[in-house]
Amino acid sequence: MRLRWVGLAGPTAAGKSAVALQLARSLGRPVEIVSVDSALVYRGMDIGTAKPSAAERAQVPHHLIDLLDPARSYSAAQFAADATRLVGEIGARGALPLLVGGTMLYFKALVDGLDAIPAADPAVRAALDAEAAERGWPALHAELARVDPATAARLPPADAQRIQRALEVWRATGRPLSSFHRRGDAPGHGPPDALLVALEPASRAWLHGRIDARFAAMLDAGLVDEVRALRARGDLHPGLPSMRCVGYRQVWAALDDGLAGAALREHVQATGSAATRQLAKRQLTWLRSMPWRRVVACDAQDAAAATLALVRAALHDRGA
């Protein structure tokens, strides 16, 4: 069976974008990149999302970037539909679809499908916010562990956004959120027409160092001013999926607390880096649930060459 798409996944700061561009330059065939990132879909959120630069996007066609205003939301089901369409269109143009990103639920949705998860319920969400203000998110995490242990096991007790969503689904449907994630017809084997390469660190300390350095670079590049501009619009708030993105959430909270200058930077560097490390941990947990992936050590000097070799071999084996 011909290879329809190649995926390049991994935790944040693993170097996915650089490897993807190297692949596009080195494969010797047209490549188009499809972003698998729940933050890159938002316009006006460039620094904190590490969005590919205009020069990078000019080198290789990129898709599913700058789709929406931050006041709107984008779901895994929408991604799966958009990515499926794009894979067909890119293939029809004679190019290789390269799906690149770290939103693992999006990869899962594309490969395994999703049952119809109910839309957000403002009343239930408001009730959960009120309970969290009184009891704290760790208490709600404990409640989630009783009704949906599979979801609770992959969420830290302070992950307000995901705990709230999981409990919202439970209260609205009586079904745990994990029950909406299909397993696929051949668990452990993956789709026969795709290759997923996972950039994963052999050293967690290496990844944490990269995360700290990247977050500092975002602050140097003007992340705080980017969040200030978004706040100044007046129609955005911390409850929106866009403003819950790692980095944006921490800067928004620091500004709410009245921090400024060096104190603001020090606080946001600490909280933002910690939240990013937690995100990376969740991403690696998701990846371990995809045993069919091909792992490349992203902290090895030959990570790009090893990835290129895997992709070339797969294309050769599949006659693509």
XYZ file of C-alpha atoms in Angstrom:
320
model
C 0.000 0.000 0.000
C 1.371 3.405 -0.947
C 2.399 5.815 1.802
C -0.248 8.542 1.952
C 1.319 10.695 4.676
C 4.246 10.998 7.041
C 3.820 12.319 10.572
C 6.503 14.017 12.650
C 5.435 14.206 16.282
C 7.162 14.910 19.576
C 7.094 17.045 22.695
C 7.416 20.791 22.573
C 10.995 22.033 21.959
C 12.065 18.685 20.471
C 13.080 20.368 17.210
C 10.205 19.161 15.028
C 10.031 22.259 12.814
C 13.753 22.223 12.020
C 13.700 18.515 11.171
C 10.582 19.000 9.035
C 12.263 21.738 6.986
C 15.357 19.567 6.592
C 13.175 16.722 5.334
C 11.449 19.019 2.858
C 14.811 20.206 1.537
C 16.414 16.753 1.368
C 13.788 14.274 0.196
C 14.149 15.196 -3.451
C 10.396 15.459 -3.986
C 7.723 18.093 -3.276
C 6.627 18.252 0.356
C 3.788 20.216 1.974
C 3.573 20.590 5.741
C 0.280 20.206 7.615
C 0.441 21.665 11.120
C -0.762 19.359 13.904
C -0.863 22.070 16.559
C -3.895 23.426 18.398
C -2.247 26.819 18.967
C -0.906 27.542 15.482
C -4.456 27.775 14.135
C -4.874 31.199 15.815
C -4.026 34.467 14.116
C -2.094 37.060 16.112
C -0.479 34.438 18.326
C 2.967 34.144 16.798
C 5.646 34.413 19.476
C 4.226 32.156 22.173
C 3.323 29.448 19.662
C 6.763 29.402 17.995
C 4.911 29.851 14.713
C 7.025 29.198 11.607
C 8.424 32.428 10.212
C 7.357 33.947 6.920
C 10.682 32.856 5.420
C 10.166 29.259 6.557
C 6.627 29.215 5.219
C 7.921 30.581 1.918
C 10.350 27.647 1.634
C 7.678 24.976 2.039
C 3.863 25.263 1.788
C 2.291 25.128 5.274
C -1.352 24.387 6.075
C -3.667 24.803 9.113
C -1.825 27.885 10.371
C -3.575 31.232 11.033
C -7.008 29.731 10.390
C -9.014 31.411 13.132
C -9.402 34.487 15.265
C -8.446 33.740 18.914
C -12.050 34.324 19.979
C -13.069 31.121 18.186
C -12.361 27.474 18.946
C -11.049 24.543 16.926
C -11.665 20.891 17.735
C -9.896 17.603 17.167
C -12.795 16.514 14.981
C -12.381 19.631 12.829
C -8.676 18.920 12.551
C -9.274 15.323 11.472
C -11.664 16.482 8.737
C -9.334 19.250 7.554
C -6.236 17.044 7.622
C -7.976 14.219 5.749
C -9.018 16.661 3.035
C -5.539 18.194 2.821
C -3.803 14.803 2.630
C -5.944 13.988 -0.406
C -5.378 17.364 -2.056
C -1.615 17.383 -1.443
C -1.266 13.823 -2.717
C -3.239 14.720 -5.831
C -0.673 17.453 -6.512
C 2.079 14.847 -6.444
C 3.512 16.079 -3.142
C 4.080 14.282 0.157
C 1.888 15.421 3.072
C 4.137 15.901 6.135
C 2.058 16.247 9.299
C 4.105 18.056 11.939
C 3.208 18.965 15.508
C 2.730 18.073 19.125
C -1.045 18.023 19.630
C -1.289 14.288 20.111
C -5.076 14.200 20.347
C -5.119 15.515 16.779
C -2.954 12.615 15.610
C -5.210 10.219 17.512
C -8.322 11.755 15.961
C -6.884 11.413 12.475
C -5.762 7.812 12.938
C -8.463 6.360 15.187
C -11.372 8.760 14.762
C -13.461 10.304 17.497
C -17.008 9.746 18.561
C -19.103 12.893 18.604
C -17.994 14.692 21.768
C -20.655 17.160 22.952
C -20.056 20.865 22.509
C -19.143 23.033 25.476
C -21.980 23.760 27.896
C -21.597 27.270 29.383
C -23.808 26.471 32.395
C -21.883 23.330 33.332
C -18.578 25.119 32.757
C -19.613 28.016 34.985
C -20.645 25.599 37.737
C -17.269 23.859 37.530
C -15.464 27.201 37.705
C -17.422 28.059 40.856
C -16.602 24.695 42.420
C -12.920 25.100 41.536
C -12.847 28.528 43.153
C -14.231 26.994 46.357
C -12.513 23.587 46.437
C -9.513 23.919 44.110
C -8.682 22.046 40.915
C -6.894 19.187 42.723
C -10.201 18.323 44.400
C -11.937 18.281 41.037
C -9.106 16.166 39.671
C -9.820 13.672 42.452
C -13.477 13.651 41.400
C -12.415 13.034 37.799
C -10.260 10.106 38.951
C -13.403 8.470 40.343
C -15.521 8.845 37.195
C -12.859 8.759 34.436
C -9.626 7.263 35.787
C -8.102 6.891 32.311
C -8.299 10.623 31.617
C -7.343 11.620 35.163
C -4.213 9.464 34.998
C -2.733 11.575 32.193
C -3.631 14.974 33.688
C -1.776 16.775 36.490
C -4.043 17.923 39.370
C -3.638 21.595 38.406
C -4.514 21.232 34.698
C -7.668 23.318 34.991
C -8.548 23.392 31.292
C -8.533 19.653 30.690
C -9.992 18.677 34.064
C -12.860 21.069 33.444
C -13.516 19.711 29.957
C -13.430 16.084 31.108
C -15.848 16.738 33.987
C -18.047 18.819 31.702
C -18.393 15.868 29.307
C -19.084 13.479 32.198
C -21.793 15.688 33.694
C -23.398 16.388 30.322
C -23.435 12.805 29.016
C -22.765 10.412 31.883
C -19.878 9.033 29.810
C -16.176 9.489 30.580
C -14.249 11.551 28.063
C -11.920 8.608 27.443
C -14.852 6.603 26.077
C -15.127 9.023 23.141
C -11.601 8.208 21.929
C -11.868 5.272 19.552
C -9.205 2.633 19.694
C -9.100 1.916 15.967
C -9.428 -1.442 14.280
C -5.811 -2.523 14.781
C -4.428 -1.137 18.015
C -0.672 -1.311 18.158
C -0.204 -1.435 14.386
C -1.206 2.018 13.169
C -2.592 2.846 9.721
C -1.048 0.831 6.896
C -0.698 3.901 4.663
C 1.126 6.206 7.090
C 4.442 6.561 8.905
C 4.677 8.343 12.253
C 8.151 9.366 13.391
C 8.378 10.502 17.008
C 11.196 12.791 18.116
C 11.697 11.808 21.760
C 14.603 12.728 24.049
C 16.884 10.125 25.570
C 17.629 12.725 28.267
C 14.722 14.523 29.922
C 17.230 17.099 31.256
C 18.173 17.963 27.669
C 14.546 18.662 26.831
C 14.008 20.739 29.971
C 17.035 22.847 29.110
C 15.633 23.443 25.626
C 12.258 24.394 27.086
C 13.783 26.930 29.483
C 15.930 28.474 26.747
C 13.049 28.659 24.277
C 10.732 30.286 26.781
C 13.390 32.875 27.606
C 13.779 33.556 23.879
C 10.014 34.066 23.563
C 10.113 36.628 26.355
C 13.036 38.357 24.643
C 11.043 38.408 21.395
C 8.078 40.205 22.999
C 5.677 37.553 24.312
C 4.418 39.852 27.083
C 3.617 42.617 24.595
C 1.872 40.085 22.359
C -0.384 39.069 25.247
C -0.969 42.724 26.187
C -2.175 43.407 22.651
C -4.553 40.439 22.812
C -5.903 41.604 26.193
C -6.411 45.109 24.834
C -8.905 43.824 22.258
C -11.473 43.498 25.021
C -13.250 40.439 23.597
C -10.822 37.770 24.816
C -10.679 36.168 28.255
C -8.668 33.447 30.033
C -11.417 30.863 29.561
C -10.980 30.700 25.786
C -8.989 27.775 24.350
C -6.612 30.224 22.670
C -5.797 32.052 25.895
C -5.362 28.774 27.752
C -2.363 27.912 25.579
C 0.824 27.447 27.565
C 2.675 30.732 27.863
C -0.323 32.916 27.131
C -2.130 31.658 30.224
C 0.847 32.383 32.464
C 1.469 35.879 31.076
C -2.233 36.759 31.325
C -2.335 35.656 34.972
C 0.817 37.649 35.801
C -0.672 40.771 34.225
C -3.890 40.194 36.187
C -1.764 40.078 39.335
C -0.276 43.471 38.501
C 3.261 42.240 37.971
C 5.573 44.339 35.794
C 9.192 44.671 34.748
C 11.762 42.225 36.053
C 9.320 40.700 38.556
C 6.880 39.872 35.769
C 9.580 38.318 33.615
C 11.007 36.232 36.443
C 7.567 34.979 37.443
C 6.477 34.163 33.898
C 9.778 32.450 33.080
C 9.298 30.164 36.084
C 5.594 29.430 35.648
C 5.724 29.241 31.861
C 8.692 26.883 31.801
C 7.088 24.656 34.451
C 3.820 24.503 32.504
C 5.702 23.711 29.313
C 7.554 20.871 31.009
C 4.221 19.467 32.160
C 2.911 19.755 28.597
C 5.954 17.871 27.296
C 5.364 15.124 29.856
C 1.752 14.736 28.673
C 2.874 14.667 25.049
C 5.337 11.872 25.765
C 2.606 9.931 27.572
C 0.383 10.234 24.506
C 3.217 9.053 22.273
C 3.745 5.949 24.372
C 0.123 5.044 23.632
C 1.075 4.825 19.927
C 3.358 1.762 19.883
C 3.455 1.763 16.080
C 5.451 5.002 15.985
C 9.112 4.973 14.947
C 11.229 6.714 17.590
C 14.216 8.940 16.840
C 16.262 10.423 19.696
C 15.821 14.155 19.228
C 18.852 14.893 21.432
C 21.157 12.902 19.148
C 23.350 14.833 16.723
C 22.041 12.810 13.786
C 18.314 13.205 14.577
C 17.514 14.855 11.232
C 19.576 12.317 9.272
C 17.981 9.391 11.127
C 14.502 10.759 10.426
C 15.336 11.288 6.771
C 16.589 7.698 6.521
C 13.359 6.338 8.028
C 11.186 8.350 5.655
C 13.236 7.436 2.592
C 13.098 3.747 3.511
C 9.341 3.863 4.005
C 8.804 5.638 0.693
C 11.002 3.090 -1.060
C 9.282 0.117 0.568
C 5.833 1.442 -0.330
C 6.774 2.336 -3.887
C 5.839 5.963 -3.254
